[in-house]
Amino acid sequence: MPGSLKTEGVVLRSLRFGEADRILHLYTLERGRVSAIAKGVRRTRSRFGGRLEPFFRLRLVLHEGRSELLTVTSAETVAPQARLREDAAALDAAARACDAVARLFADGEPHPEVFHLLCNELALLDGDPARATQANQLAFRLKLLVAAGVAPQLAACASCGEREHIAGFSGAAGGVVCPACEAGAFPLAEESHVFLTKALALPLAQTPGASPRALRQAERAIAETVEYHAHVRLRAAAPG
Ligand SMILES: [Zn+2]
């Protein structure tokens, strides 16, 4: 059904295409992940200027024809994230955040909460590039897992419901496990469990810090959850 779609969107990736065009991977408010072509954008006098680059938050008009690929007809900047671009760590964190969104959500599945979460993450990194930490990235991923319907169970053993004695984490079971249900799990320190619980519950801006060991265990818990339940692999949460 040809027509035009007005929506806000964040540029996840921007790829050169042909002589002067770009293919954009966007995460939009109305339609979730979509791909769109921007024609003539690499010409010096393009009406789009430089705003079709990764991490720009845009107000878009997209033309929808018969092909899967939409066409960008207009793009106005809502937030350019200019400060974020000047900081290597913030830029890297923004790229990892966009990559996680692109891997976890398929084309054409709208999740407005994911759009708002991504905008919030980019605004935080832009406002204070020192927020580009592994803890922040893990908290962002945990919140994405909630939206994807695969959040790990953290309040009680995912196998039997025991609340008092948590000993490990099992991606297959889908959360923390007690000593009796530990088969296939890896040991989870109490500090790591506390970090996961707080990072999931608190707003992104209030993500707590944790020791390198706790962050390592939290990252493993998130990675195993994603592999077992969403069948995708995420990039490392921070540069190695
Ligand atoms: Zn159990």
Tab-separated table of C-alpha atoms and ligand atoms in Angstrom:
chain	number	residue	atom	x	y	z
A	1	MET	CA	0.000	0.000	0.000
A	2	PRO	CA	1.827	3.064	-1.261
A	3	GLY	CA	1.703	6.117	0.934
A	4	SER	CA	3.805	8.068	3.321
A	5	LEU	CA	4.757	7.301	6.868
A	6	LYS	CA	5.524	10.133	9.275
A	7	THR	CA	7.510	9.002	12.265
A	8	GLU	CA	10.447	9.804	14.468
A	9	GLY	CA	13.434	7.529	14.056
A	10	VAL	CA	17.031	6.989	15.126
A	11	VAL	CA	19.674	6.124	12.520
A	12	LEU	CA	21.240	2.796	13.561
A	13	ARG	CA	23.484	2.381	10.513
A	14	SER	CA	24.112	4.320	7.346
A	15	LEU	CA	25.629	2.464	4.385
A	16	ARG	CA	26.902	3.861	1.094
A	17	PHE	CA	24.877	2.677	-1.866
A	18	GLY	CA	25.646	3.289	-5.525
A	19	GLU	CA	27.014	6.635	-6.643
A	20	ALA	CA	25.327	9.037	-4.282
A	21	ASP	CA	22.771	7.206	-2.179
A	22	ARG	CA	22.677	5.755	1.305
A	23	ILE	CA	20.757	2.861	2.794
A	24	LEU	CA	19.702	3.641	6.340
A	25	HIS	CA	18.796	1.184	9.049
A	26	LEU	CA	16.401	3.099	11.280
A	27	TYR	CA	14.635	2.359	14.525
A	28	THR	CA	11.324	4.187	14.286
A	29	LEU	CA	8.647	4.974	16.820
A	30	GLU	CA	5.775	3.867	14.596
A	31	ARG	CA	7.196	0.862	12.795
A	32	GLY	CA	10.207	-0.387	14.765
A	33	ARG	CA	13.235	-1.336	12.683
A	34	VAL	CA	12.984	-0.390	9.007
A	35	SER	CA	15.374	0.118	6.106
A	36	ALA	CA	15.129	3.163	3.874
A	37	ILE	CA	17.026	4.592	0.926
A	38	ALA	CA	18.050	8.252	0.879
A	39	LYS	CA	18.736	9.319	-2.697
A	40	GLY	CA	21.422	11.780	-3.661
A	41	VAL	CA	22.437	12.202	-0.047
A	42	ARG	CA	26.166	12.048	-0.791
A	43	ARG	CA	26.001	14.953	-3.249
A	44	THR	CA	27.388	18.129	-1.745
A	45	ARG	CA	24.130	20.015	-2.264
A	46	SER	CA	21.842	17.312	-0.895
A	47	ARG	CA	18.845	18.702	0.968
A	48	PHE	CA	19.521	16.215	3.771
A	49	GLY	CA	22.848	17.821	4.695
A	50	GLY	CA	24.824	15.622	7.086
A	51	ARG	CA	21.902	14.500	9.175
A	52	LEU	CA	21.477	10.942	7.958
A	53	GLU	CA	24.394	9.697	10.029
A	54	PRO	CA	24.263	7.141	12.876
A	55	PHE	CA	22.749	8.278	16.198
A	56	PHE	CA	20.815	11.237	14.752
A	57	ARG	CA	17.263	11.364	16.098
A	58	LEU	CA	15.093	12.584	13.224
A	59	ARG	CA	11.546	13.529	12.357
A	60	LEU	CA	11.044	11.631	9.122
A	61	VAL	CA	8.678	11.338	6.232
A	62	LEU	CA	9.192	7.994	4.499
A	63	HIS	CA	7.591	7.016	1.230
A	64	GLU	CA	6.293	3.500	1.171
A	65	GLY	CA	6.093	1.874	-2.234
A	66	ARG	CA	5.814	-1.771	-3.159
A	67	SER	CA	9.330	-2.648	-2.097
A	68	GLU	CA	10.417	-3.450	1.460
A	69	LEU	CA	12.800	-0.529	1.251
A	70	LEU	CA	11.205	2.812	2.142
A	71	THR	CA	12.410	6.094	0.631
A	72	VAL	CA	13.363	9.055	2.786
A	73	THR	CA	11.470	12.100	1.494
A	74	SER	CA	12.164	14.437	4.391
A	75	ALA	CA	14.307	14.431	7.536
A	76	GLU	CA	14.460	17.093	10.246
A	77	THR	CA	16.846	16.886	13.164
A	78	VAL	CA	15.330	16.349	16.619
A	79	ALA	CA	18.659	15.624	18.327
A	80	PRO	CA	22.025	15.516	16.535
A	81	GLN	CA	23.939	14.049	19.550
A	82	ALA	CA	26.863	16.320	18.644
A	83	ARG	CA	28.742	16.008	21.958
A	84	LEU	CA	28.618	12.246	21.870
A	85	ARG	CA	30.415	12.282	18.515
A	86	GLU	CA	33.401	14.102	20.021
A	87	ASP	CA	34.099	11.401	22.589
A	88	ALA	CA	35.512	8.061	21.436
A	89	ALA	CA	34.083	6.066	24.362
A	90	ALA	CA	30.603	7.593	24.038
A	91	LEU	CA	30.642	7.010	20.283
A	92	ASP	CA	31.614	3.388	20.825
A	93	ALA	CA	28.879	2.935	23.450
A	94	ALA	CA	26.277	4.480	21.131
A	95	ALA	CA	27.342	2.081	18.365
A	96	ARG	CA	27.025	-0.923	20.702
A	97	ALA	CA	23.595	0.259	21.876
A	98	CYS	CA	22.342	0.666	18.290
A	99	ASP	CA	23.808	-2.705	17.342
A	100	ALA	CA	22.015	-4.428	20.248
A	101	VAL	CA	18.690	-2.896	19.168
A	102	ALA	CA	19.267	-3.959	15.557
A	103	ARG	CA	20.064	-7.548	16.573
A	104	LEU	CA	17.261	-8.021	19.108
A	105	PHE	CA	14.343	-6.638	17.120
A	106	ALA	CA	13.204	-7.664	13.651
A	107	ASP	CA	11.957	-5.380	10.872
A	108	GLY	CA	8.469	-3.997	11.192
A	109	GLU	CA	7.792	-4.904	14.854
A	110	PRO	CA	6.989	-1.647	16.635
A	111	HIS	CA	8.091	-1.352	20.269
A	112	PRO	CA	7.643	2.317	21.254
A	113	GLU	CA	9.398	1.620	24.578
A	114	VAL	CA	12.525	0.513	22.691
A	115	PHE	CA	12.510	3.723	20.673
A	116	HIS	CA	12.218	5.815	23.856
A	117	LEU	CA	14.850	3.741	25.647
A	118	LEU	CA	17.302	4.166	22.764
A	119	CYS	CA	16.647	7.932	22.635
A	120	ASN	CA	17.183	8.101	26.395
A	121	GLU	CA	20.466	6.169	26.158
A	122	LEU	CA	21.782	8.402	23.355
A	123	ALA	CA	20.711	11.559	25.229
A	124	LEU	CA	22.511	10.353	28.372
A	125	LEU	CA	25.708	9.631	26.441
A	126	ASP	CA	25.422	12.987	24.696
A	127	GLY	CA	24.779	14.862	27.943
A	128	ASP	CA	27.678	13.249	29.764
A	129	PRO	CA	30.054	11.069	27.734
A	130	ALA	CA	31.502	9.727	31.011
A	131	ARG	CA	28.352	7.595	31.226
A	132	ALA	CA	29.790	5.347	28.527
A	133	THR	CA	30.496	2.503	30.937
A	134	GLN	CA	30.017	-1.251	30.803
A	135	ALA	CA	27.452	-0.915	33.637
A	136	ASN	CA	25.381	1.540	31.605
A	137	GLN	CA	25.523	-0.714	28.544
A	138	LEU	CA	24.425	-3.754	30.561
A	139	ALA	CA	21.517	-1.851	32.134
A	140	PHE	CA	20.441	-0.741	28.652
A	141	ARG	CA	20.527	-4.353	27.437
A	142	LEU	CA	18.519	-5.626	30.397
A	143	LYS	CA	15.799	-3.107	29.588
A	144	LEU	CA	15.844	-4.198	25.943
A	145	LEU	CA	15.324	-7.792	27.111
A	146	VAL	CA	12.189	-6.709	28.971
A	147	ALA	CA	10.844	-5.165	25.752
A	148	ALA	CA	11.782	-8.302	23.808
A	149	GLY	CA	9.872	-10.433	26.340
A	150	VAL	CA	12.944	-12.363	27.473
A	151	ALA	CA	13.918	-10.591	30.710
A	152	PRO	CA	15.808	-12.920	33.056
A	153	GLN	CA	14.049	-14.009	36.227
A	154	LEU	CA	15.980	-12.488	39.131
A	155	ALA	CA	13.657	-12.567	42.153
A	156	ALA	CA	13.593	-16.332	42.726
A	157	CYS	CA	15.051	-19.560	41.329
A	158	ALA	CA	13.867	-19.749	37.716
A	159	SER	CA	13.418	-23.528	38.035
A	160	CYS	CA	11.753	-24.083	41.434
A	161	GLY	CA	10.857	-20.666	42.876
A	162	GLU	CA	13.181	-20.872	45.907
A	163	ARG	CA	13.899	-17.287	47.043
A	164	GLU	CA	16.466	-17.538	49.813
A	165	HIS	CA	19.464	-19.312	48.360
A	166	ILE	CA	20.543	-18.180	44.913
A	167	ALA	CA	23.780	-19.746	43.721
A	168	GLY	CA	24.015	-19.400	39.985
A	169	PHE	CA	22.571	-18.193	36.725
A	170	SER	CA	21.245	-20.434	33.984
A	171	GLY	CA	20.500	-19.083	30.521
A	172	ALA	CA	18.548	-22.260	29.752
A	173	ALA	CA	16.372	-21.866	32.877
A	174	GLY	CA	15.969	-18.159	32.116
A	175	GLY	CA	17.345	-16.643	35.303
A	176	VAL	CA	18.938	-17.149	38.679
A	177	VAL	CA	18.904	-20.649	40.174
A	178	CYS	CA	19.254	-22.218	43.639
A	179	PRO	CA	21.876	-24.886	44.555
A	180	ALA	CA	19.384	-27.699	43.875
A	181	CYS	CA	18.724	-26.483	40.319
A	182	GLU	CA	22.296	-25.531	39.514
A	183	ALA	CA	22.957	-28.015	36.695
A	184	GLY	CA	24.109	-26.113	33.590
A	185	ALA	CA	24.400	-22.863	35.522
A	186	PHE	CA	27.469	-20.750	36.243
A	187	PRO	CA	28.159	-19.381	39.753
A	188	LEU	CA	26.690	-15.930	40.329
A	189	ALA	CA	28.115	-13.835	43.167
A	190	GLU	CA	25.657	-11.978	45.374
A	191	GLU	CA	27.088	-8.658	44.180
A	192	SER	CA	26.393	-9.623	40.559
A	193	HIS	CA	22.821	-10.608	41.431
A	194	VAL	CA	22.309	-7.261	43.212
A	195	PHE	CA	23.712	-5.372	40.211
A	196	LEU	CA	21.384	-7.178	37.779
A	197	THR	CA	18.361	-6.534	39.998
A	198	LYS	CA	19.110	-2.834	40.462
A	199	ALA	CA	20.109	-2.224	36.838
A	200	LEU	CA	16.797	-3.728	35.748
A	201	ALA	CA	14.677	-1.825	38.269
A	202	LEU	CA	16.266	1.634	38.284
A	203	PRO	CA	16.070	4.268	35.537
A	204	LEU	CA	18.995	4.127	33.116
A	205	ALA	CA	20.428	7.392	34.491
A	206	GLN	CA	20.708	5.795	37.940
A	207	THR	CA	22.542	2.640	36.912
A	208	PRO	CA	24.754	1.582	39.833
A	209	GLY	CA	28.419	0.754	39.463
A	210	ALA	CA	29.842	-2.684	40.339
A	211	SER	CA	33.172	-4.493	40.510
A	212	PRO	CA	34.726	-5.809	37.294
A	213	ARG	CA	33.876	-9.367	38.409
A	214	ALA	CA	30.209	-8.506	38.978
A	215	LEU	CA	29.990	-6.768	35.606
A	216	ARG	CA	31.617	-9.773	33.914
A	217	GLN	CA	29.093	-12.145	35.488
A	218	ALA	CA	26.190	-9.809	34.677
A	219	GLU	CA	27.321	-9.627	31.055
A	220	ARG	CA	27.537	-13.407	30.849
A	221	ALA	CA	24.023	-13.724	32.317
A	222	ILE	CA	22.646	-11.289	29.725
A	223	ALA	CA	24.538	-12.937	26.845
A	224	GLU	CA	23.312	-16.441	27.778
A	225	THR	CA	19.731	-15.206	28.170
A	226	VAL	CA	19.831	-13.615	24.728
A	227	GLU	CA	21.365	-16.702	23.118
A	228	TYR	CA	18.892	-19.150	24.655
A	229	HIS	CA	15.724	-17.122	24.403
A	230	ALA	CA	16.160	-14.631	21.540
A	231	HIS	CA	18.606	-16.798	19.505
A	232	VAL	CA	20.983	-13.954	18.757
A	233	ARG	CA	24.459	-13.034	19.912
A	234	LEU	CA	25.295	-9.527	21.048
A	235	ARG	CA	28.641	-7.816	20.679
A	236	ALA	CA	30.657	-7.378	23.884
A	237	ALA	CA	29.170	-4.604	26.052
A	238	ALA	CA	32.473	-2.713	26.213
A	239	PRO	CA	35.742	-2.694	24.249
A	240	GLY	CA	37.997	-5.537	25.437
B	1	ZN	ZN	15.717	-24.096	42.374
